[in-house]
């Protein structure tokens, strides 16, 4: 699946270029954070990677192979849960993989334990708080043991301790060898988690750099403005 | 005592005494409509769910047709099934006309579109919610249908109860294909129609009371179920 080479991806909606020649190359390890202003095309790019959107033009090369049927998991910004227990929701993700029913439950319980939700395994997934729901969504993706995990703002509107819990889980998933590509608007989170940062603006990649370099010396003017816009607010404390 | 209150008091003594004529008719009604709704569930709900999830040319036409068939007049269904089952009809050789089987067939035709239309709406709404998640998990559309049928089970129960209500209360279809034959194809609605026209009000009132009770009970069950599901799954 790696190196993943995305070249000149284009996608239009309502007569406007949302992805406008997006190119990117990803190696097989680590956490890459996608940064960029609202409407830059980050979510659309993630959707394209997991096959929900067909680009109008451009090409994705999955390490020389065709698009893999399995091995890519996605956690949406607003994850939807079935009217079922936590366990049922996690097991759901294993069904397309044809995992036998007995093994499904064991795997689901194991992963619920790791996100700290095993004690609520039989509760209704719809009764969870925002932070718990995100952890459940991570569990549902993790249980499939993906090679590539796409996370769309997994900590948007969560409190600091929930953010920390999610970050801990994301690190654990990475440690098990899953490649992670995630978006966030939390620059502190980017510095804590990222190995490298991809900055997207207006549907194309402006900059792809190791995390320290990116924050110390952003090369593109757009990235510099974006960071400045965020940082003064953060430094007021 | 005037005639009407006499009729009512006789009706209630029929009910209180578990009159066997009344019991027989009620039982047959429940059997016929119950079976029709069972078939309706097996056919209508998956059909509706497939229409709710699938995207194929001609789908919108089917949806409009289905919605139109929700209010199909029962006498029309009766006539159509009559023609199919009559001696010269395509299924005439089985001699099913004027049997309970014929009534089940007619009521199945009646409830399938109703139940399918409700299921289509319910499942389509759920699909809009889950489409991206399920597609990203690599569910094929047919497996998505199964997941959604299960996920919408409480709302679909309402479709089942609506089907049962419609089947129990219709009179046109069973009258035409069943013939309202005493002790063989006489159900509550046809009996009520007949007894009223004959002037045997006590029996008509007794059966009417039972029918009303059954319909009210179905609605109460639907209501309680909804409440419970809302509380359980928020
Ligand atoms: N299905 C769609 N149809 C039309 N326009 C769309 C569609 N999906 C996305 N867009 C548009 O594409 C642009 C990029 O959207 P996208 O959701 O990728 O932004 P984003 O970078 O994720 O922003 P945010 O940080 O706010 O989440 C937006 O202007 C959006 O309106
Ligand atoms: Mg987004």
Short mmCIF file of C-alpha atoms and ligand atoms in Angstrom, two decimals:
data_model
loop_
_atom_site.label_atom_id
_atom_site.label_comp_id
_atom_site.label_asym_id
_atom_site.label_seq_id
_atom_site.Cartn_x
_atom_site.Cartn_y
_atom_site.Cartn_z
CA UNK A 1 0.00 0.00 0.00
CA UNK A 2 2.98 2.30 0.61
CA UNK A 3 4.52 4.52 -0.55
CA UNK A 4 1.20 6.13 -1.29
CA UNK A 5 1.54 8.53 -4.20
CA UNK A 6 -1.22 11.00 -4.88
CA UNK A 7 -0.73 12.95 -8.05
CA UNK A 8 -2.60 15.93 -9.37
CA UNK A 9 -5.96 15.08 -7.83
CA UNK A 10 -8.83 17.22 -9.04
CA UNK A 11 -12.42 17.27 -7.91
CA UNK A 12 -15.09 19.83 -8.71
CA UNK A 13 -18.34 20.58 -6.95
CA UNK A 14 -20.87 23.19 -7.95
CA UNK A 15 -18.54 24.52 -10.64
CA UNK A 16 -15.74 25.12 -8.15
CA UNK A 17 -12.43 23.29 -7.85
CA UNK A 18 -12.34 21.75 -4.37
CA UNK A 19 -9.28 19.61 -5.05
CA UNK A 20 -7.15 21.60 -7.42
CA UNK A 21 -4.15 19.51 -8.39
CA UNK A 22 -3.39 17.96 -5.03
CA UNK A 23 -0.18 15.91 -4.95
CA UNK A 24 1.34 14.13 -1.98
CA UNK A 25 3.58 11.23 -1.14
CA UNK A 26 3.28 9.24 2.09
CA UNK A 27 5.73 6.67 3.44
CA UNK A 28 4.60 3.65 5.38
CA UNK A 29 5.02 4.85 8.94
CA UNK A 30 4.04 7.54 11.41
CA UNK A 31 1.39 10.16 11.91
CA UNK A 32 0.82 12.83 9.30
CA UNK A 33 -1.31 15.80 10.22
CA UNK A 34 -3.27 17.66 7.58
CA UNK A 35 -3.59 21.33 8.36
CA UNK A 36 -5.40 24.01 6.45
CA UNK A 37 -8.15 26.59 6.78
CA UNK A 38 -11.86 25.69 6.74
CA UNK A 39 -12.95 24.67 3.29
CA UNK A 40 -9.43 23.91 2.10
CA UNK A 41 -10.50 20.46 0.95
CA UNK A 42 -9.09 18.29 3.76
CA UNK A 43 -12.23 16.27 4.38
CA UNK A 44 -12.82 15.87 0.66
CA UNK A 45 -9.27 14.57 0.26
CA UNK A 46 -9.78 12.00 3.03
CA UNK A 47 -13.05 10.91 1.40
CA UNK A 48 -11.24 10.45 -1.86
CA UNK A 49 -8.58 8.31 -0.20
CA UNK A 50 -11.11 5.94 1.32
CA UNK A 51 -12.96 5.62 -1.96
CA UNK A 52 -16.11 7.58 -1.17
CA UNK A 53 -15.39 10.14 -3.88
CA UNK A 54 -14.13 9.54 -7.38
CA UNK A 55 -11.78 12.34 -8.37
CA UNK A 56 -12.45 14.00 -11.72
CA UNK A 57 -8.79 13.72 -12.61
CA UNK A 58 -5.53 12.61 -11.09
CA UNK A 59 -4.25 9.35 -9.78
CA UNK A 60 -3.61 7.54 -6.53
CA UNK A 61 -0.90 4.92 -6.58
CA UNK A 62 -1.14 2.50 -3.66
CA UNK A 63 2.48 1.36 -3.55
CA UNK A 64 2.26 0.05 -7.08
CA UNK A 65 -0.96 -1.86 -6.46
CA UNK A 66 -4.58 -1.12 -7.31
CA UNK A 67 -6.80 0.38 -4.62
CA UNK A 68 -6.92 -2.14 -1.79
CA UNK A 69 -10.40 -3.36 -0.93
CA UNK A 70 -9.62 -3.52 2.76
CA UNK A 71 -6.99 -2.01 5.00
CA UNK A 72 -8.16 1.60 4.92
CA UNK A 73 -10.40 2.79 7.74
CA UNK A 74 -11.95 6.17 8.27
CA UNK A 75 -13.30 8.00 11.31
CA UNK A 76 -15.63 10.79 10.30
CA UNK A 77 -15.91 14.15 11.91
CA UNK A 78 -19.37 13.20 13.12
CA UNK A 79 -19.36 9.42 13.48
CA UNK A 80 -22.75 7.74 13.14
CA UNK A 81 -23.60 4.90 15.48
CA UNK A 82 -26.21 2.21 14.95
CA UNK A 83 -29.07 1.80 17.42
CA UNK A 84 -27.19 -1.01 19.04
CA UNK A 85 -24.80 -1.65 21.89
CA UNK A 86 -21.19 -0.47 21.82
CA UNK A 87 -20.19 -4.06 21.20
CA UNK A 88 -22.60 -4.37 18.31
CA UNK A 89 -21.26 -1.22 16.72
CA UNK A 90 -17.65 -2.37 16.92
CA UNK A 91 -18.47 -5.84 15.64
CA UNK A 92 -20.22 -4.25 12.70
CA UNK A 93 -16.90 -3.18 11.20
CA UNK A 94 -15.71 -6.79 11.12
CA UNK A 95 -18.62 -8.10 9.12
CA UNK A 96 -17.41 -7.05 5.66
CA UNK A 97 -14.07 -8.67 6.53
CA UNK A 98 -15.86 -12.01 6.96
CA UNK A 99 -14.46 -12.48 10.45
CA UNK A 100 -16.24 -15.44 12.12
CA UNK A 101 -18.88 -14.38 14.66
CA UNK A 102 -17.08 -15.88 17.65
CA UNK A 103 -13.85 -14.08 16.86
CA UNK A 104 -15.70 -10.85 16.16
CA UNK A 105 -16.84 -10.56 19.72
CA UNK A 106 -13.44 -11.30 21.23
CA UNK A 107 -11.76 -8.74 19.02
CA UNK A 108 -14.43 -6.14 19.70
CA UNK A 109 -14.14 -6.59 23.45
CA UNK A 110 -10.36 -6.38 23.32
CA UNK A 111 -10.42 -3.11 21.45
CA UNK A 112 -13.19 -1.66 23.64
CA UNK A 113 -10.98 -2.39 26.62
CA UNK A 114 -8.13 -0.46 25.05
CA UNK A 115 -10.25 2.64 24.52
CA UNK A 116 -11.61 2.37 28.06
CA UNK A 117 -15.20 1.54 27.15
CA UNK A 118 -15.41 -2.15 27.95
CA UNK A 119 -17.45 -1.53 31.11
CA UNK A 120 -20.12 0.02 28.88
CA UNK A 121 -20.01 -2.65 26.18
CA UNK A 122 -23.71 -3.48 26.54
CA UNK A 123 -24.97 0.12 26.73
CA UNK A 124 -26.60 1.81 23.80
CA UNK A 125 -24.07 3.56 21.61
CA UNK A 126 -26.49 6.42 21.18
CA UNK A 127 -26.24 7.23 24.89
CA UNK A 128 -22.54 8.14 24.76
CA UNK A 129 -21.12 11.61 25.25
CA UNK A 130 -19.20 13.29 22.44
CA UNK A 131 -15.82 12.17 23.76
CA UNK A 132 -16.94 8.60 24.36
CA UNK A 133 -18.51 8.49 20.94
CA UNK A 134 -15.21 9.47 19.33
CA UNK A 135 -13.40 6.78 21.30
CA UNK A 136 -16.00 4.27 20.15
CA UNK A 137 -15.51 5.44 16.56
CA UNK A 138 -11.75 4.92 16.96
CA UNK A 139 -12.38 1.45 18.37
CA UNK A 140 -14.62 0.62 15.43
CA UNK A 141 -11.88 1.60 13.01
CA UNK A 142 -9.04 0.05 15.02
CA UNK A 143 -10.74 -3.33 15.33
CA UNK A 144 -10.27 -3.88 11.59
CA UNK A 145 -6.49 -3.50 12.03
CA UNK A 146 -6.16 -1.07 9.14
CA UNK A 147 -2.89 -0.31 7.40
CA UNK A 148 -4.02 3.27 6.86
CA UNK A 149 -6.29 5.11 9.26
CA UNK A 150 -7.91 8.37 8.20
CA UNK A 151 -9.12 10.60 11.03
CA UNK A 152 -11.19 13.70 10.31
CA UNK A 153 -10.91 16.12 13.24
CA UNK A 154 -11.26 13.41 15.88
CA UNK A 155 -11.03 15.90 18.75
CA UNK A 156 -13.18 18.75 17.48
CA UNK A 157 -15.34 20.11 20.32
CA UNK A 158 -13.92 17.80 23.00
CA UNK A 159 -12.71 18.88 26.44
CA UNK A 160 -8.96 18.77 27.22
CA UNK A 161 -9.04 15.43 29.04
CA UNK A 162 -11.02 13.79 26.23
CA UNK A 163 -8.55 15.24 23.75
CA UNK A 164 -5.72 13.68 25.71
CA UNK A 165 -7.49 10.31 25.81
CA UNK A 166 -7.96 10.38 22.04
CA UNK A 167 -4.34 11.36 21.48
CA UNK A 168 -3.17 8.49 23.66
CA UNK A 169 -5.27 6.06 21.64
CA UNK A 170 -4.01 7.48 18.34
CA UNK A 171 -0.42 6.97 19.50
CA UNK A 172 -1.18 3.39 20.51
CA UNK A 173 -2.71 2.67 17.13
CA UNK A 174 0.40 4.08 15.46
CA UNK A 175 2.64 1.94 17.67
CA UNK A 176 0.88 -1.14 16.33
CA UNK A 177 2.00 -0.23 12.85
CA UNK A 178 -0.96 1.63 11.45
CA UNK A 179 -0.21 4.60 9.24
CA UNK A 180 -2.24 7.58 10.38
CA UNK A 181 -3.40 10.58 8.41
CA UNK A 182 -5.48 13.02 10.37
CA UNK A 183 -6.84 16.55 10.19
CA UNK A 184 -7.08 18.95 13.10
CA UNK A 185 -7.31 22.64 13.82
CA UNK A 186 -5.57 22.18 17.15
CA UNK A 187 -1.95 23.23 16.54
CA UNK A 188 -0.88 22.02 19.96
CA UNK A 189 -2.20 18.62 19.01
CA UNK A 190 -0.29 18.76 15.75
CA UNK A 191 2.98 19.40 17.60
CA UNK A 192 2.22 16.62 20.08
CA UNK A 193 1.25 13.94 17.57
CA UNK A 194 2.68 14.66 14.16
CA UNK A 195 5.77 13.29 12.57
CA UNK A 196 5.13 15.46 9.58
CA UNK A 197 2.64 18.11 8.58
CA UNK A 198 0.89 18.62 5.28
CA UNK A 199 -0.52 22.08 4.79
CA UNK A 200 -3.41 22.30 2.34
CA UNK A 201 -4.94 25.48 1.01
CA UNK A 202 -7.50 25.89 -1.75
CA UNK A 203 -7.35 22.24 -2.72
CA UNK A 204 -3.63 21.82 -3.12
CA UNK A 205 -0.66 20.99 -0.95
CA UNK A 206 1.30 24.13 -0.11
CA UNK A 207 3.82 22.49 2.10
CA UNK A 208 4.85 19.07 3.39
CA UNK A 209 7.48 19.17 6.11
CA UNK A 210 8.62 17.51 9.33
CA UNK A 211 6.68 18.92 12.25
CA UNK A 212 9.47 20.96 13.91
CA UNK A 213 10.52 22.50 10.64
CA UNK A 214 6.95 23.33 9.76
CA UNK A 215 6.26 25.26 12.93
CA UNK A 216 9.71 26.84 13.24
CA UNK A 217 10.10 27.93 9.63
CA UNK A 218 6.94 27.54 7.54
CA UNK A 219 8.01 27.93 3.95
CA UNK A 220 4.74 29.02 2.35
CA UNK A 221 3.14 32.38 3.09
CA UNK A 222 -0.26 30.72 3.51
CA UNK A 223 1.04 28.39 6.21
CA UNK A 224 2.79 31.26 7.95
CA UNK A 225 -0.45 33.25 8.07
CA UNK A 226 -2.43 30.23 9.24
CA UNK A 227 -0.02 29.55 12.10
CA UNK A 228 0.15 33.21 13.08
CA UNK A 229 -3.63 33.43 13.09
CA UNK A 230 -3.79 30.60 15.56
CA UNK A 231 -0.74 31.10 17.69
CA UNK A 232 -1.28 34.60 19.15
CA UNK A 233 -4.57 33.39 20.56
CA UNK A 234 -2.91 30.39 22.13
CA UNK A 235 -0.10 32.50 23.58
CA UNK A 236 -2.42 34.91 25.32
CA UNK A 237 -2.54 32.46 28.23
CA UNK B 1 -85.73 -0.73 27.17
CA UNK B 2 -85.58 0.47 23.58
CA UNK B 3 -84.23 -1.59 20.67
CA UNK B 4 -80.78 -0.12 20.60
CA UNK B 5 -79.91 -0.57 24.24
CA UNK B 6 -81.37 -4.08 24.04
CA UNK B 7 -79.00 -4.79 21.14
CA UNK B 8 -76.07 -3.50 23.18
CA UNK B 9 -76.89 -5.53 26.24
CA UNK B 10 -77.28 -8.66 24.11
CA UNK B 11 -74.00 -7.85 22.42
CA UNK B 12 -72.21 -7.69 25.72
CA UNK B 13 -73.73 -10.89 26.95
CA UNK B 14 -72.41 -12.49 23.75
CA UNK B 15 -68.95 -11.16 24.56
CA UNK B 16 -69.10 -11.96 28.24
CA UNK B 17 -70.25 -15.49 27.50
CA UNK B 18 -67.45 -16.07 24.96
CA UNK B 19 -70.07 -16.92 22.36
CA UNK B 20 -68.57 -19.57 20.08
CA UNK B 21 -69.90 -17.93 16.92
CA UNK B 22 -68.15 -14.71 17.85
CA UNK B 23 -64.99 -16.55 18.89
CA UNK B 24 -64.86 -18.50 15.63
CA UNK B 25 -65.15 -15.38 13.51
CA UNK B 26 -62.60 -13.44 15.55
CA UNK B 27 -60.15 -16.33 15.39
CA UNK B 28 -60.46 -16.65 11.61
CA UNK B 29 -59.96 -12.90 11.23
CA UNK B 30 -56.81 -13.00 13.29
CA UNK B 31 -55.49 -16.00 11.37
CA UNK B 32 -56.15 -14.56 7.92
CA UNK B 33 -54.84 -11.08 8.67
CA UNK B 34 -51.97 -12.43 10.76
CA UNK B 35 -50.78 -14.63 7.91
CA UNK B 36 -51.18 -11.85 5.37
CA UNK B 37 -49.09 -9.55 7.51
CA UNK B 38 -46.50 -12.27 8.04
CA UNK B 39 -46.11 -12.57 4.26
CA UNK B 40 -46.25 -8.81 4.03
CA UNK B 41 -43.37 -8.58 6.46
CA UNK B 42 -41.29 -11.14 4.60
CA UNK B 43 -41.93 -9.52 1.22
CA UNK B 44 -42.78 -5.88 1.88
CA UNK B 45 -40.10 -4.87 4.35
CA UNK B 46 -37.08 -6.18 2.38
CA UNK B 47 -38.62 -4.83 -0.83
CA UNK B 48 -39.04 -1.39 0.71
CA UNK B 49 -35.57 -1.47 2.21
CA UNK B 50 -34.01 -2.37 -1.15
CA UNK B 51 -35.83 0.56 -2.72
CA UNK B 52 -34.60 2.79 0.08
CA UNK B 53 -30.95 1.86 -0.37
CA UNK B 54 -30.59 0.88 -4.02
CA UNK B 55 -29.80 3.40 -6.72
CA UNK B 56 -30.89 2.19 -10.13
CA UNK B 57 -32.71 3.65 -13.12
CA UNK B 58 -36.46 3.61 -12.69
CA UNK B 59 -36.24 3.68 -8.93
CA UNK B 60 -38.14 6.95 -8.57
CA UNK B 61 -40.97 5.63 -10.72
CA UNK B 62 -41.19 2.58 -8.46
CA UNK B 63 -41.25 4.74 -5.35
CA UNK B 64 -44.10 6.86 -6.71
CA UNK B 65 -46.01 3.74 -7.74
CA UNK B 66 -45.49 2.20 -4.34
CA UNK B 67 -46.66 5.30 -2.52
CA UNK B 68 -49.70 5.35 -4.77
CA UNK B 69 -50.47 1.73 -3.92
CA UNK B 70 -50.47 2.49 -0.19
CA UNK B 71 -54.06 3.57 -0.40
CA UNK B 72 -55.14 0.90 -2.87
CA UNK B 73 -58.93 0.43 -2.54
CA UNK B 74 -59.49 -2.99 -1.08
CA UNK B 75 -62.36 -3.79 -3.44
CA UNK B 76 -60.03 -3.25 -6.39
CA UNK B 77 -57.52 -5.68 -4.89
CA UNK B 78 -60.42 -8.05 -4.29
CA UNK B 79 -61.51 -7.93 -7.92
CA UNK B 80 -57.96 -8.41 -9.22
CA UNK B 81 -57.32 -11.41 -6.97
CA UNK B 82 -60.79 -12.72 -7.84
CA UNK B 83 -59.91 -12.62 -11.54
CA UNK B 84 -56.60 -14.37 -10.91
CA UNK B 85 -58.16 -17.13 -8.81
CA UNK B 86 -61.44 -17.59 -10.72
CA UNK B 87 -61.92 -20.71 -12.83
CA UNK B 88 -60.75 -19.04 -16.01
CA UNK B 89 -57.96 -17.09 -14.31
CA UNK B 90 -54.25 -17.99 -14.38
CA UNK B 91 -54.46 -19.75 -11.01
CA UNK B 92 -57.99 -21.07 -11.51
CA UNK B 93 -56.96 -24.72 -11.54
CA UNK B 94 -56.16 -24.61 -7.82
CA UNK B 95 -59.78 -23.85 -6.96
CA UNK B 96 -58.82 -21.38 -4.25
CA UNK B 97 -61.69 -18.95 -4.68
CA UNK B 98 -63.96 -18.64 -1.64
CA UNK B 99 -61.38 -20.13 0.70
CA UNK B 100 -59.41 -18.70 3.58
CA UNK B 101 -56.31 -19.06 1.43
CA UNK B 102 -57.81 -16.71 -1.12
CA UNK B 103 -58.43 -14.17 1.61
CA UNK B 104 -54.85 -14.42 2.80
CA UNK B 105 -53.63 -13.87 -0.77
CA UNK B 106 -55.87 -10.84 -1.25
CA UNK B 107 -54.85 -9.25 2.03
CA UNK B 108 -51.20 -9.92 1.29
CA UNK B 109 -51.59 -7.93 -1.92
CA UNK B 110 -53.20 -5.23 0.14
CA UNK B 111 -50.56 -4.90 2.86
CA UNK B 112 -47.35 -5.47 0.88
CA UNK B 113 -47.39 -2.02 -0.81
CA UNK B 114 -48.36 -0.31 2.44
CA UNK B 115 -45.60 -2.00 4.44
CA UNK B 116 -43.04 -1.62 1.65
CA UNK B 117 -43.78 2.08 1.31
CA UNK B 118 -43.34 2.70 5.02
CA UNK B 119 -40.17 0.60 5.09
CA UNK B 120 -38.79 2.48 2.08
CA UNK B 121 -39.21 5.81 3.81
CA UNK B 122 -37.78 4.63 7.12
CA UNK B 123 -34.79 2.84 5.60
CA UNK B 124 -34.02 5.63 3.16
CA UNK B 125 -33.79 8.13 6.00
CA UNK B 126 -31.46 5.82 7.91
CA UNK B 127 -29.38 5.19 4.78
CA UNK B 128 -28.84 8.92 4.33
CA UNK B 129 -27.35 8.87 7.82
CA UNK B 130 -25.16 5.81 7.46
CA UNK B 131 -24.26 5.72 3.79
CA UNK B 132 -20.74 7.07 4.15
CA UNK B 133 -19.91 4.99 7.21
CA UNK B 134 -21.15 1.74 5.74
CA UNK B 135 -19.57 2.39 2.36
CA UNK B 136 -16.25 3.24 4.00
CA UNK B 137 -16.45 -0.07 5.89
CA UNK B 138 -16.91 -1.76 2.52
CA UNK B 139 -20.44 -3.00 3.05
CA UNK B 140 -22.03 -4.08 -0.19
CA UNK B 141 -25.44 -2.58 -0.74
CA UNK B 142 -27.23 -5.83 -0.02
CA UNK B 143 -25.48 -6.19 3.34
CA UNK B 144 -26.30 -2.56 4.06
CA UNK B 145 -29.97 -3.43 3.55
CA UNK B 146 -29.67 -6.12 6.19
CA UNK B 147 -27.91 -3.81 8.63
CA UNK B 148 -30.52 -1.11 8.13
CA UNK B 149 -33.48 -3.48 8.46
CA UNK B 150 -32.09 -4.45 11.83
CA UNK B 151 -31.26 -0.89 12.82
CA UNK B 152 -34.75 0.35 11.97
CA UNK B 153 -36.49 -2.59 13.63
CA UNK B 154 -38.55 -0.44 16.00
CA UNK B 155 -39.81 1.91 13.31
CA UNK B 156 -40.50 -1.08 11.08
CA UNK B 157 -42.58 -2.67 13.82
CA UNK B 158 -44.89 0.26 13.29
CA UNK B 159 -45.13 -0.72 9.63
CA UNK B 160 -46.11 -4.23 10.69
CA UNK B 161 -48.78 -2.93 13.03
CA UNK B 162 -50.08 -0.58 10.35
CA UNK B 163 -50.32 -3.55 7.98
CA UNK B 164 -52.19 -5.55 10.59
CA UNK B 165 -54.58 -2.68 11.22
CA UNK B 166 -55.29 -2.32 7.52
CA UNK B 167 -55.80 -6.04 7.00
CA UNK B 168 -58.08 -6.45 10.01
CA UNK B 169 -60.30 -3.54 9.12
CA UNK B 170 -60.72 -3.98 5.37
CA UNK B 171 -63.91 -5.55 4.11
CA UNK B 172 -63.92 -5.29 0.31
CA UNK B 173 -61.19 -7.75 -0.59
CA UNK B 174 -62.15 -10.56 1.77
CA UNK B 175 -65.80 -10.17 0.85
CA UNK B 176 -65.11 -10.61 -2.86
CA UNK B 177 -62.59 -13.47 -2.77
CA UNK B 178 -63.85 -15.14 0.42
CA UNK B 179 -67.56 -14.88 -0.22
CA UNK B 180 -68.44 -14.45 3.47
CA UNK B 181 -69.42 -18.13 3.86
CA UNK B 182 -70.58 -19.03 7.35
CA UNK B 183 -68.06 -21.09 9.33
CA UNK B 184 -65.50 -21.02 6.54
CA UNK B 185 -64.71 -17.54 5.24
CA UNK B 186 -66.67 -15.23 7.49
CA UNK B 187 -64.41 -12.74 9.23
CA UNK B 188 -65.23 -9.84 11.52
CA UNK B 189 -65.71 -7.14 8.92
CA UNK B 190 -67.79 -9.23 6.52
CA UNK B 191 -69.86 -10.57 9.39
CA UNK B 192 -70.51 -7.07 10.67
CA UNK B 193 -71.60 -5.93 7.23
CA UNK B 194 -73.90 -8.91 6.80
CA UNK B 195 -75.43 -8.98 10.28
CA UNK B 196 -76.10 -5.26 10.19
CA UNK B 197 -77.90 -5.53 6.89
CA UNK B 198 -79.88 -8.51 8.22
CA UNK B 199 -80.80 -6.52 11.30
CA UNK B 200 -78.94 -8.81 13.75
CA UNK B 201 -77.46 -5.92 15.64
CA UNK B 202 -76.18 -7.70 18.77
CA UNK B 203 -73.74 -9.86 16.82
CA UNK B 204 -72.65 -6.91 14.68
CA UNK B 205 -72.08 -4.78 17.78
CA UNK B 206 -70.22 -7.55 19.57
CA UNK B 207 -67.89 -8.08 16.61
CA UNK B 208 -67.51 -4.35 16.10
CA UNK B 209 -66.45 -4.00 19.70
CA UNK B 210 -63.84 -6.71 19.36
CA UNK B 211 -62.54 -5.20 16.13
CA UNK B 212 -62.29 -1.78 17.69
CA UNK B 213 -60.53 -3.31 20.68
CA UNK B 214 -57.99 -5.06 18.48
CA UNK B 215 -57.26 -1.89 16.50
CA UNK B 216 -56.88 0.15 19.69
CA UNK B 217 -54.63 -2.49 21.17
CA UNK B 218 -52.41 -2.45 18.07
CA UNK B 219 -52.07 1.29 18.31
CA UNK B 220 -51.31 1.13 22.00
CA UNK B 221 -48.60 -1.45 21.35
CA UNK B 222 -47.12 0.72 18.60
CA UNK B 223 -47.09 3.69 20.93
CA UNK B 224 -45.48 1.86 23.83
CA UNK B 225 -42.88 0.35 21.51
CA UNK B 226 -41.94 3.77 20.14
CA UNK B 227 -41.62 5.21 23.62
CA UNK B 228 -39.47 2.34 24.76
CA UNK B 229 -37.19 2.49 21.73
CA UNK B 230 -36.75 6.24 22.10
CA UNK B 231 -35.77 5.84 25.72
CA UNK B 232 -33.49 2.88 25.07
CA UNK B 233 -31.68 4.22 22.03
CA UNK B 234 -32.16 7.96 22.42
N1 LIG C 1 -20.49 17.03 -1.69
C1 LIG C 1 -20.12 18.30 -1.89
N2 LIG C 1 -20.78 19.07 -2.77
C2 LIG C 1 -20.45 20.35 -2.97
N3 LIG C 1 -19.44 20.95 -2.36
C3 LIG C 1 -18.74 20.24 -1.47
C4 LIG C 1 -19.04 18.89 -1.19
N4 LIG C 1 -18.18 18.44 -0.26
C5 LIG C 1 -17.38 19.49 0.02
N5 LIG C 1 -17.71 20.57 -0.69
C6 LIG C 1 -17.03 21.87 -0.66
O1 LIG C 1 -15.66 21.65 -0.76
C7 LIG C 1 -14.94 22.56 0.05
C8 LIG C 1 -13.97 21.80 0.91
O2 LIG C 1 -14.68 21.08 1.86
P1 LIG C 1 -13.99 20.21 2.98
O3 LIG C 1 -15.07 19.63 3.81
O4 LIG C 1 -13.02 19.27 2.38
O5 LIG C 1 -13.19 21.31 3.81
P2 LIG C 1 -12.23 21.05 5.04
O6 LIG C 1 -10.86 21.39 4.60
O7 LIG C 1 -12.44 19.72 5.60
O8 LIG C 1 -12.74 22.19 6.03
P3 LIG C 1 -12.99 22.10 7.61
O9 LIG C 1 -11.69 22.44 8.23
O10 LIG C 1 -14.00 23.17 7.85
O11 LIG C 1 -13.50 20.74 7.94
C9 LIG C 1 -15.98 23.31 0.84
O12 LIG C 1 -16.09 24.60 0.29
C10 LIG C 1 -17.24 22.55 0.66
O13 LIG C 1 -18.33 23.40 0.61
MG1 LIG C 2 -13.43 18.93 7.29
#
